[in-house]
Tab-separated table of C-alpha atoms in Angstrom:
chain	number	residue	atom	x	y	z
A	1	MET	CA	1.577	41.950	0.844
A	2	ARG	CA	3.854	41.376	3.779
A	3	PHE	CA	0.836	41.194	6.070
A	4	THR	CA	-0.783	38.591	3.808
A	5	LYS	CA	2.422	36.553	3.827
A	6	SER	CA	2.630	36.742	7.631
A	7	LEU	CA	-0.980	35.754	7.935
A	8	THR	CA	-0.410	32.790	5.637
A	9	MET	CA	2.609	31.702	7.677
A	10	MET	CA	0.639	32.024	10.910
A	11	ALA	CA	-2.181	29.980	9.443
A	12	ALA	CA	0.285	27.344	8.292
A	13	ALA	CA	1.874	27.252	11.744
A	14	LEU	CA	-1.534	26.900	13.332
A	15	LEU	CA	-2.408	24.112	10.943
A	16	ILE	CA	0.826	22.297	11.764
A	17	THR	CA	0.191	22.756	15.479
A	18	VAL	CA	-3.372	21.454	15.197
A	19	SER	CA	-2.177	18.596	13.027
A	20	CYS	CA	0.525	17.617	15.561
A	21	TYR	CA	-1.926	17.931	18.405
A	22	ALA	CA	-4.411	15.756	16.561
A	23	LYS	CA	-1.738	13.133	16.022
A	24	ASP	CA	-0.779	13.213	19.698
A	25	LYS	CA	-4.394	12.862	20.706
A	26	MET	CA	-5.728	10.440	18.096
A	27	GLN	CA	-8.481	8.518	19.797
A	28	PRO	CA	-9.796	5.189	18.610
A	29	LEU	CA	-13.498	4.840	17.989
A	30	ALA	CA	-15.483	4.392	21.198
A	31	ILE	CA	-17.509	1.293	21.936
A	32	GLY	CA	-21.092	1.924	20.821
A	33	ALA	CA	-20.074	4.460	18.188
A	34	ALA	CA	-21.479	4.165	14.679
A	35	ALA	CA	-19.136	2.943	11.972
A	36	PRO	CA	-17.690	6.049	10.303
A	37	ALA	CA	-16.547	6.517	6.720
A	38	THR	CA	-18.862	3.787	5.499
A	39	ASP	CA	-19.059	5.454	2.103
A	40	ALA	CA	-15.303	5.953	1.720
A	41	PRO	CA	-13.735	4.021	-1.136
A	42	VAL	CA	-12.394	0.561	-0.356
A	43	ALA	CA	-10.255	-0.743	-3.193
A	44	PRO	CA	-9.982	-4.543	-3.283
A	45	LEU	CA	-7.023	-6.167	-5.026
A	46	GLU	CA	-9.406	-7.425	-7.696
A	47	GLY	CA	-12.654	-5.951	-8.930
A	48	ASP	CA	-14.410	-2.650	-8.492
A	49	SER	CA	-14.050	-0.202	-5.663
A	50	THR	CA	-16.540	-0.750	-2.879
A	51	THR	CA	-17.400	0.667	0.560
A	52	LEU	CA	-17.751	-0.543	4.136
A	53	ALA	CA	-21.509	-0.087	3.763
A	54	ASP	CA	-21.461	-2.576	0.898
A	55	ILE	CA	-19.169	-5.005	2.693
A	56	ALA	CA	-21.230	-5.080	5.900
A	57	GLY	CA	-23.422	-8.155	6.269
A	58	GLU	CA	-26.756	-8.634	7.983
A	59	GLY	CA	-24.870	-9.729	11.084
A	60	GLY	CA	-22.383	-6.877	11.233
A	61	LEU	CA	-19.001	-5.733	9.970
A	62	LEU	CA	-15.431	-6.730	10.818
A	63	VAL	CA	-12.625	-4.361	9.822
A	64	ILE	CA	-9.024	-5.323	10.531
A	65	PHE	CA	-6.239	-2.901	9.695
A	66	SER	CA	-3.277	-4.834	8.396
A	67	CYS	CA	-0.220	-4.585	6.158
A	68	ASN	CA	2.396	-6.707	4.429
A	69	THR	CA	5.425	-6.309	6.654
A	70	CYS	CA	4.666	-5.778	10.328
A	71	PRO	CA	6.071	-8.660	12.406
A	72	TRP	CA	2.926	-8.686	14.512
A	73	VAL	CA	0.795	-9.128	11.391
A	74	ILE	CA	3.116	-11.904	10.258
A	75	LYS	CA	2.697	-13.627	13.606
A	76	TRP	CA	-1.085	-13.284	13.728
A	77	GLN	CA	-1.922	-13.897	10.094
A	78	ASP	CA	-2.061	-17.677	10.496
A	79	ARG	CA	-5.458	-16.904	12.044
A	80	TYR	CA	-6.664	-14.484	9.396
A	81	ASN	CA	-8.525	-17.021	7.237
A	82	GLU	CA	-10.328	-18.737	10.094
A	83	ILE	CA	-11.358	-15.385	11.570
A	84	ALA	CA	-12.778	-14.304	8.215
A	85	ALA	CA	-14.567	-17.629	7.745
A	86	ALA	CA	-16.093	-17.530	11.235
A	87	ALA	CA	-17.312	-13.973	10.741
A	88	LYS	CA	-18.761	-14.639	7.302
A	89	ALA	CA	-20.514	-17.769	8.604
A	90	GLN	CA	-22.553	-15.613	10.941
A	91	GLY	CA	-23.308	-12.937	8.377
A	92	VAL	CA	-20.616	-10.488	9.384
A	93	GLY	CA	-18.981	-8.790	6.416
A	94	VAL	CA	-15.181	-8.837	6.524
A	95	VAL	CA	-12.428	-6.639	5.139
A	96	TYR	CA	-8.731	-6.388	5.938
A	97	LEU	CA	-7.586	-2.870	5.119
A	98	ASN	CA	-4.105	-1.694	4.242
A	99	SER	CA	-3.852	1.988	5.180
A	100	ASN	CA	-0.060	2.320	4.903
A	101	GLU	CA	-0.123	5.120	2.344
A	102	GLY	CA	3.398	6.071	3.422
A	103	GLN	CA	4.639	2.791	2.007
A	104	ARG	CA	2.338	2.591	-0.989
A	105	ALA	CA	5.237	3.018	-3.375
A	106	LYS	CA	7.201	0.310	-1.571
A	107	ASP	CA	6.257	-2.702	0.532
A	108	ASP	CA	2.563	-1.887	0.667
A	109	SER	CA	2.003	-1.306	-3.034
A	110	VAL	CA	-0.965	-3.014	-4.642
A	111	ALA	CA	1.422	-5.403	-6.399
A	112	ALA	CA	3.092	-6.246	-3.082
A	113	MET	CA	-0.317	-6.717	-1.467
A	114	LYS	CA	-1.332	-9.125	-4.215
A	115	ALA	CA	1.889	-11.081	-3.877
A	116	HIS	CA	1.516	-11.180	-0.086
A	117	ALA	CA	-2.111	-12.310	-0.235
A	118	GLU	CA	-1.243	-15.047	-2.703
A	119	LYS	CA	1.795	-16.220	-0.775
A	120	PHE	CA	-0.113	-16.559	2.470
A	121	GLY	CA	-3.353	-17.848	0.937
A	122	TYR	CA	-5.550	-14.963	2.011
A	123	ASP	CA	-9.158	-16.051	1.539
A	124	PHE	CA	-10.848	-12.737	2.247
A	125	THR	CA	-11.011	-9.200	0.922
A	126	TYR	CA	-7.674	-7.452	1.394
A	127	ALA	CA	-8.115	-3.876	0.244
A	128	VAL	CA	-6.490	-0.473	-0.001
A	129	ASP	CA	-7.691	2.277	2.303
A	130	LYS	CA	-6.585	5.107	0.041
A	131	ASP	CA	-5.043	8.025	1.876
A	132	HIS	CA	-5.841	6.200	5.163
A	133	VAL	CA	-9.255	7.861	5.201
A	134	ILE	CA	-10.892	4.968	7.029
A	135	ALA	CA	-7.990	4.464	9.447
A	136	ASP	CA	-8.219	8.140	10.369
A	137	ALA	CA	-11.983	7.979	10.826
A	138	PHE	CA	-11.621	4.897	13.047
A	139	GLY	CA	-8.651	6.292	14.968
A	140	ALA	CA	-6.747	3.150	14.032
A	141	THR	CA	-3.129	3.496	15.047
A	142	LYS	CA	-1.444	0.231	14.249
A	143	THR	CA	-1.444	-3.111	12.497
A	144	PRO	CA	-3.122	-5.367	13.250
A	145	ASP	CA	-6.027	-3.441	14.747
A	146	VAL	CA	-9.509	-4.970	14.990
A	147	PHE	CA	-12.893	-3.200	14.877
A	148	LEU	CA	-16.081	-5.306	15.094
A	149	PHE	CA	-19.523	-3.776	14.556
A	150	ASP	CA	-22.942	-5.277	15.194
A	151	LYS	CA	-25.834	-5.463	12.731
A	152	ASP	CA	-26.637	-1.795	13.386
A	153	LEU	CA	-22.986	-0.969	12.654
A	154	LYS	CA	-22.296	0.058	16.242
A	155	LEU	CA	-18.820	-0.799	17.549
A	156	VAL	CA	-18.889	-3.757	19.941
A	157	TYR	CA	-15.201	-4.759	20.047
A	158	ARG	CA	-11.908	-3.026	19.404
A	159	GLY	CA	-8.358	-4.230	19.855
A	160	ALA	CA	-6.352	-7.412	19.555
A	161	ILE	CA	-7.138	-10.704	17.852
A	162	ASP	CA	-6.124	-12.694	20.922
A	163	ASP	CA	-3.448	-12.802	23.613
A	164	SER	CA	-0.834	-14.925	21.851
A	165	ALA	CA	0.561	-13.594	18.594
A	166	ASN	CA	3.369	-16.110	18.465
A	167	ASP	CA	1.440	-19.302	18.958
A	168	LYS	CA	-2.241	-19.740	18.290
A	169	GLY	CA	-2.082	-22.999	20.204
A	170	ALA	CA	-1.182	-21.027	23.318
A	171	VAL	CA	-4.107	-18.608	23.168
A	172	LYS	CA	-5.781	-18.202	26.539
A	173	ALA	CA	-8.008	-15.244	25.695
A	174	ALA	CA	-9.516	-15.329	22.201
A	175	TYR	CA	-10.799	-11.775	22.335
A	176	LEU	CA	-12.111	-11.475	18.794
A	177	ALA	CA	-13.560	-14.995	18.621
A	178	ASP	CA	-15.311	-14.370	21.935
A	179	ALA	CA	-16.678	-11.073	20.629
A	180	LEU	CA	-17.984	-12.777	17.480
A	181	ALA	CA	-19.592	-15.497	19.589
A	182	ALA	CA	-21.255	-12.891	21.789
A	183	LEU	CA	-22.474	-11.025	18.728
A	184	LYS	CA	-23.969	-14.220	17.367
A	185	ALA	CA	-25.609	-15.035	20.707
A	186	GLY	CA	-26.911	-11.520	21.121
A	187	THR	CA	-25.090	-11.078	24.422
A	188	ALA	CA	-22.669	-8.438	25.628
A	189	VAL	CA	-19.096	-8.790	24.397
A	190	PRO	CA	-17.131	-10.009	27.436
A	191	VAL	CA	-14.032	-7.876	26.852
A	192	ALA	CA	-14.894	-4.944	24.626
A	193	THR	CA	-11.489	-3.304	24.297
A	194	THR	CA	-7.957	-4.672	24.408
A	195	ALA	CA	-4.527	-3.471	23.428
A	196	SER	CA	-1.686	-5.218	21.664
A	197	LEU	CA	1.737	-4.335	20.376
A	198	GLY	CA	1.815	-3.540	16.707
A	199	CYS	CA	3.337	-1.367	14.019
A	200	SER	CA	2.178	2.183	13.583
A	201	ILE	CA	0.112	2.804	10.458
A	202	LYS	CA	2.375	4.594	7.985
A	203	ARG	CA	0.216	7.582	7.051
B	1	MET	CA	47.129	-2.552	28.794
B	2	THR	CA	49.506	-4.244	26.338
B	3	ARG	CA	49.544	-3.426	22.670
B	4	ARG	CA	48.077	-6.877	21.962
B	5	GLN	CA	45.251	-6.261	24.440
B	6	THR	CA	44.648	-2.882	22.928
B	7	LYS	CA	44.452	-4.385	19.450
B	8	THR	CA	42.107	-7.101	20.679
B	9	THR	CA	39.890	-4.561	22.361
B	10	ALA	CA	39.904	-2.430	19.271
B	11	LEU	CA	39.044	-5.430	17.112
B	12	THR	CA	36.207	-6.421	19.430
B	13	ALA	CA	34.888	-2.898	19.346
B	14	THR	CA	35.133	-2.851	15.577
B	15	ILE	CA	33.246	-6.148	15.270
B	16	THR	CA	30.621	-4.974	17.739
B	17	THR	CA	30.232	-1.731	15.874
B	18	ALA	CA	30.073	-3.524	12.540
B	19	CYS	CA	27.414	-5.925	13.801
B	20	ALA	CA	25.442	-3.102	15.316
B	21	THR	CA	25.759	-1.067	12.148
B	22	ALA	CA	24.561	-4.013	10.115
B	23	ALA	CA	21.648	-4.459	12.490
B	24	ILE	CA	20.696	-0.801	12.161
B	25	ALA	CA	21.094	-0.905	8.405
B	26	ALA	CA	18.880	-3.959	8.242
B	27	SER	CA	16.271	-2.294	10.412
B	28	VAL	CA	16.313	0.877	8.373
B	29	LEU	CA	16.152	-1.000	5.103
B	30	LEU	CA	13.057	-2.819	6.217
B	31	THR	CA	10.280	-0.396	5.533
B	32	GLY	CA	7.609	0.292	8.091
B	33	CYS	CA	7.829	-1.861	11.155
B	34	GLY	CA	8.408	-4.896	9.070
B	35	ARG	CA	11.123	-7.426	8.920
B	36	GLY	CA	9.732	-8.995	5.818
B	37	ASP	CA	7.907	-12.264	5.782
B	38	THR	CA	10.562	-14.268	7.554
B	39	ALA	CA	9.666	-13.072	11.020
B	40	THR	CA	7.348	-15.920	11.913
B	41	SER	CA	8.143	-17.356	15.286
B	42	THR	CA	6.570	-19.867	17.596
B	43	GLU	CA	8.105	-18.385	20.685
B	44	ASN	CA	6.464	-15.899	22.970
B	45	PRO	CA	7.523	-12.310	22.289
B	46	ALA	CA	8.620	-11.726	25.861
B	47	THR	CA	9.120	-13.619	29.065
B	48	PRO	CA	6.803	-12.732	31.945
B	49	ALA	CA	8.465	-11.025	34.884
B	50	PRO	CA	8.446	-13.021	38.109
B	51	THR	CA	7.348	-10.060	40.202
B	52	THR	CA	5.910	-6.615	39.723
B	53	ALA	CA	8.355	-4.771	41.934
B	54	GLU	CA	11.630	-6.253	40.797
B	55	THR	CA	13.068	-6.379	37.332
B	56	THR	CA	15.238	-9.194	36.066
B	57	PRO	CA	18.373	-8.985	33.913
B	58	VAL	CA	17.678	-10.621	30.577
B	59	ALA	CA	20.908	-10.630	28.682
B	60	PRO	CA	23.784	-10.142	31.122
B	61	ALA	CA	26.393	-11.065	28.516
B	62	VAL	CA	26.034	-7.757	26.740
B	63	SER	CA	27.335	-4.419	27.883
B	64	LEU	CA	23.982	-2.739	28.575
B	65	PRO	CA	21.639	-5.468	29.812
B	66	MET	CA	17.989	-4.588	29.572
B	67	LYS	CA	15.784	-5.386	32.525
B	68	THR	CA	12.310	-6.772	32.079
B	69	VAL	CA	9.611	-4.425	33.263
B	70	ASP	CA	5.895	-4.895	33.822
B	71	ALA	CA	3.144	-2.358	34.525
B	72	ALA	CA	3.990	-1.910	38.211
B	73	GLY	CA	7.694	-1.745	37.419
B	74	LEU	CA	7.203	0.949	34.813
B	75	ARG	CA	5.051	3.008	37.163
B	76	GLN	CA	7.772	2.697	39.793
B	77	VAL	CA	10.521	3.732	37.396
B	78	ILE	CA	8.509	6.844	36.573
B	79	ALA	CA	7.561	7.560	40.175
B	80	ASP	CA	11.193	7.317	41.265
B	81	GLN	CA	11.983	10.476	39.320
B	82	LYS	CA	9.161	12.610	40.679
B	83	GLY	CA	10.556	15.841	42.034
B	84	LYS	CA	13.976	15.040	40.598
B	85	LYS	CA	13.854	14.878	36.819
B	86	ALA	CA	11.445	15.002	33.909
B	87	VAL	CA	10.844	11.551	32.432
B	88	VAL	CA	10.700	10.506	28.809
B	89	VAL	CA	9.499	6.938	28.266
B	90	ASN	CA	10.000	5.621	24.755
B	91	VAL	CA	8.719	2.221	23.616
B	92	TRP	CA	10.718	0.954	20.664
B	93	ALA	CA	11.893	-2.153	18.819
B	94	THR	CA	14.648	-2.896	16.322
B	95	TYR	CA	12.088	-4.184	13.796
B	96	CYS	CA	10.237	-0.860	13.932
B	97	ALA	CA	11.711	1.496	11.331
B	98	PRO	CA	10.224	4.723	12.754
B	99	CYS	CA	11.498	3.702	16.194
B	100	VAL	CA	15.005	3.298	14.805
B	101	ALA	CA	14.706	6.577	12.904
B	102	GLU	CA	13.749	8.650	15.937
B	103	PHE	CA	16.011	6.873	18.426
B	104	PRO	CA	19.083	9.121	17.950
B	105	HIS	CA	16.999	12.204	18.812
B	106	PHE	CA	16.174	10.690	22.173
B	107	VAL	CA	19.760	9.632	22.875
B	108	GLU	CA	21.112	13.030	21.925
B	109	MET	CA	18.540	14.765	24.093
B	110	ALA	CA	19.236	12.415	27.006
B	111	GLN	CA	22.972	12.951	26.830
B	112	ALA	CA	22.578	16.715	26.683
B	113	ASN	CA	20.131	16.874	29.603
B	114	ARG	CA	21.393	14.225	32.014
B	115	ASP	CA	20.710	16.330	35.098
B	116	ASP	CA	17.184	17.236	34.086
B	117	VAL	CA	15.735	14.371	32.068
B	118	GLU	CA	15.564	10.616	32.619
B	119	VAL	CA	15.060	8.795	29.332
B	120	VAL	CA	13.519	5.375	29.854
B	121	PHE	CA	13.834	3.178	26.787
B	122	VAL	CA	11.483	0.186	26.818
B	123	SER	CA	12.136	-2.386	24.126
B	124	ALA	CA	9.387	-4.492	22.582
B	125	ASP	CA	11.816	-6.734	20.754
B	126	PHE	CA	11.187	-10.450	20.435
B	127	PRO	CA	13.202	-12.858	22.591
B	128	GLU	CA	15.093	-14.178	19.580
B	129	GLU	CA	16.315	-10.669	18.802
B	130	LEU	CA	17.467	-9.405	22.176
B	131	ALA	CA	21.115	-9.522	21.138
B	132	LYS	CA	20.284	-7.327	18.187
B	133	ALA	CA	18.492	-4.902	20.493
B	134	GLN	CA	21.468	-4.837	22.869
B	135	ASP	CA	23.851	-4.222	19.988
B	136	PHE	CA	21.643	-1.395	18.824
B	137	LEU	CA	21.640	0.214	22.266
B	138	THR	CA	25.418	-0.069	22.406
B	139	SER	CA	25.821	1.392	18.934
B	140	GLN	CA	23.644	4.336	19.952
B	141	GLY	CA	25.809	5.029	22.994
B	142	VAL	CA	23.107	4.288	25.540
B	143	ASP	CA	25.037	3.905	28.769
B	144	TRP	CA	22.172	3.896	31.241
B	145	GLN	CA	19.584	1.331	32.308
B	146	THR	CA	17.020	0.352	29.719
B	147	TYR	CA	14.085	-2.061	29.841
B	148	LEU	CA	12.283	-4.822	27.996
B	149	ILE	CA	8.520	-5.379	28.139
B	150	ALA	CA	8.015	-8.400	30.361
B	151	ASP	CA	4.828	-9.699	28.765
B	152	ALA	CA	3.578	-8.325	25.457
B	153	SER	CA	0.053	-9.621	26.075
B	154	ASP	CA	-0.287	-8.133	29.557
B	155	GLN	CA	-3.246	-5.780	29.262
B	156	ASP	CA	-2.099	-3.883	32.338
B	157	PHE	CA	1.090	-2.738	30.673
B	158	PHE	CA	-0.556	-0.525	28.073
B	159	PRO	CA	-2.370	1.854	30.446
B	160	ALA	CA	0.772	2.000	32.569
B	161	LEU	CA	2.256	4.000	29.702
B	162	SER	CA	-0.970	5.785	28.800
B	163	PRO	CA	-4.689	5.031	28.757
B	164	ASP	CA	-4.579	6.320	25.177
B	165	TRP	CA	-1.992	3.761	24.031
B	166	THR	CA	-3.382	0.924	21.938
B	167	GLY	CA	0.035	-0.628	21.322
B	168	GLY	CA	1.392	1.024	18.184
B	169	MET	CA	5.087	1.792	18.091
B	170	PRO	CA	6.939	3.966	18.619
B	171	ALA	CA	5.115	5.461	21.578
B	172	THR	CA	6.424	8.157	23.886
B	173	LEU	CA	5.246	9.498	27.221
B	174	ILE	CA	6.750	12.706	28.606
B	175	ILE	CA	6.259	13.639	32.239
B	176	ALA	CA	7.264	16.841	33.960
B	177	ARG	CA	9.438	16.940	37.046
B	178	ASP	CA	6.335	17.341	39.192
B	179	GLY	CA	4.879	14.096	37.858
B	180	GLN	CA	2.338	15.710	35.556
B	181	GLU	CA	1.967	14.291	32.064
B	182	VAL	CA	3.124	16.674	29.340
B	183	VAL	CA	2.223	14.544	26.358
B	184	PHE	CA	1.626	11.040	25.155
B	185	HIS	CA	2.708	10.710	21.537
B	186	ASP	CA	1.686	7.763	19.379
B	187	GLY	CA	4.094	7.474	16.429
B	188	GLU	CA	7.440	8.879	15.346
B	189	MET	CA	8.601	12.139	16.885
B	190	ASP	CA	11.078	14.556	15.309
B	191	ALA	CA	13.877	16.245	17.238
B	192	ALA	CA	12.229	19.664	17.344
B	193	THR	CA	8.945	18.308	18.703
B	194	LEU	CA	10.831	16.293	21.298
B	195	ALA	CA	12.843	19.343	22.334
B	196	GLY	CA	9.645	21.355	22.671
B	197	HIS	CA	7.992	18.777	24.901
B	198	VAL	CA	11.139	18.375	26.986
B	199	ALA	CA	11.341	22.137	27.432
B	200	THR	CA	7.772	22.061	28.723
B	201	ALA	CA	8.573	19.136	31.008
B	202	THR	CA	11.683	20.705	32.505
B	203	GLY	CA	10.536	24.304	32.419
B	204	GLN	CA	13.651	25.291	30.531
B	205	PRO	CA	14.889	25.032	26.936
B	206	ALA	CA	16.184	21.556	26.131
B	207	GLN	CA	19.914	21.329	25.489
B	208	HIS	CA	20.969	19.972	22.093
């Protein structure tokens, strides 16, 4: 009995260690990798549950991890609609995912998401990534965090929207727009990965 | 010091503490890294540093002025401790609730291991909130040099902390005395985990 208990405790300790290690070493999806978790549930604010496979268009798939409260999201979201429109116009399916399960009972509840989307005139699918399954599969660490896939659902761009969160008029490097343009033209994405400050996803 | 001066000093300290406490309370109340939907700004989040080697005081009016730091500056700050102390670099911001939550662990550890560990706080606060960040540092008892990211959009800064860092906060890099990386941690860190990594970095149990 005592042995079983010790074994259980050791297993638990090992699990915690592995879990901590995994968190320390979470790696974002590599360029060229296939879109993972494409059959995981994506719960839009209205309508039936769907999946990334369903959302993807003939031109590709754009997934942006977002939330209601992060200051960096607030700063960048004045570009959210035009990004979604540009992507859709070239056949790229679009979804903004909220993976903040740790705040689901608070600021990132479905009701709060609806209120936020309405307040800021979101004209795209803003959906719940339940239990951050997709964020984990993507290795997404923060909001906002952009993942753009081509028509074969291979990752072609990962990172920031652009280089000027505060002022879209001051953008010098429109990373995501450039990636979408390259995707449309069938050329290589000029800058395939970027980084940007953001808020950790609340798992 | 006269009694009047003493009272004035005490009052100033009380006001400072009250403001700082309010700032912390506000930060903690805001869930996640959010400050609600009133955070929109048209200003740049940080001012670019004029050089890579030198850092520039940003808010000299406060007791613990942060210095701006860019990629080269951060690498230098880390390199300066090689062979002397272990280094713990922590990127934080007052609007980031998990940053605020873990901050006392880092301060406590720093104060208990001054001879062995250099804690390098790097703020990612917005220019309009530097006073709040300074008040927070003061309220936490941080009496050593801290830093402010010079340019939030500088792609070179991220790999200067870690090639694995995509920009989420908080983020912590721990380096042993010999300059070898012990861990890069993306997200909040609890006191026990921090102590464990510091023990690895210093080769001795961390003091609490």
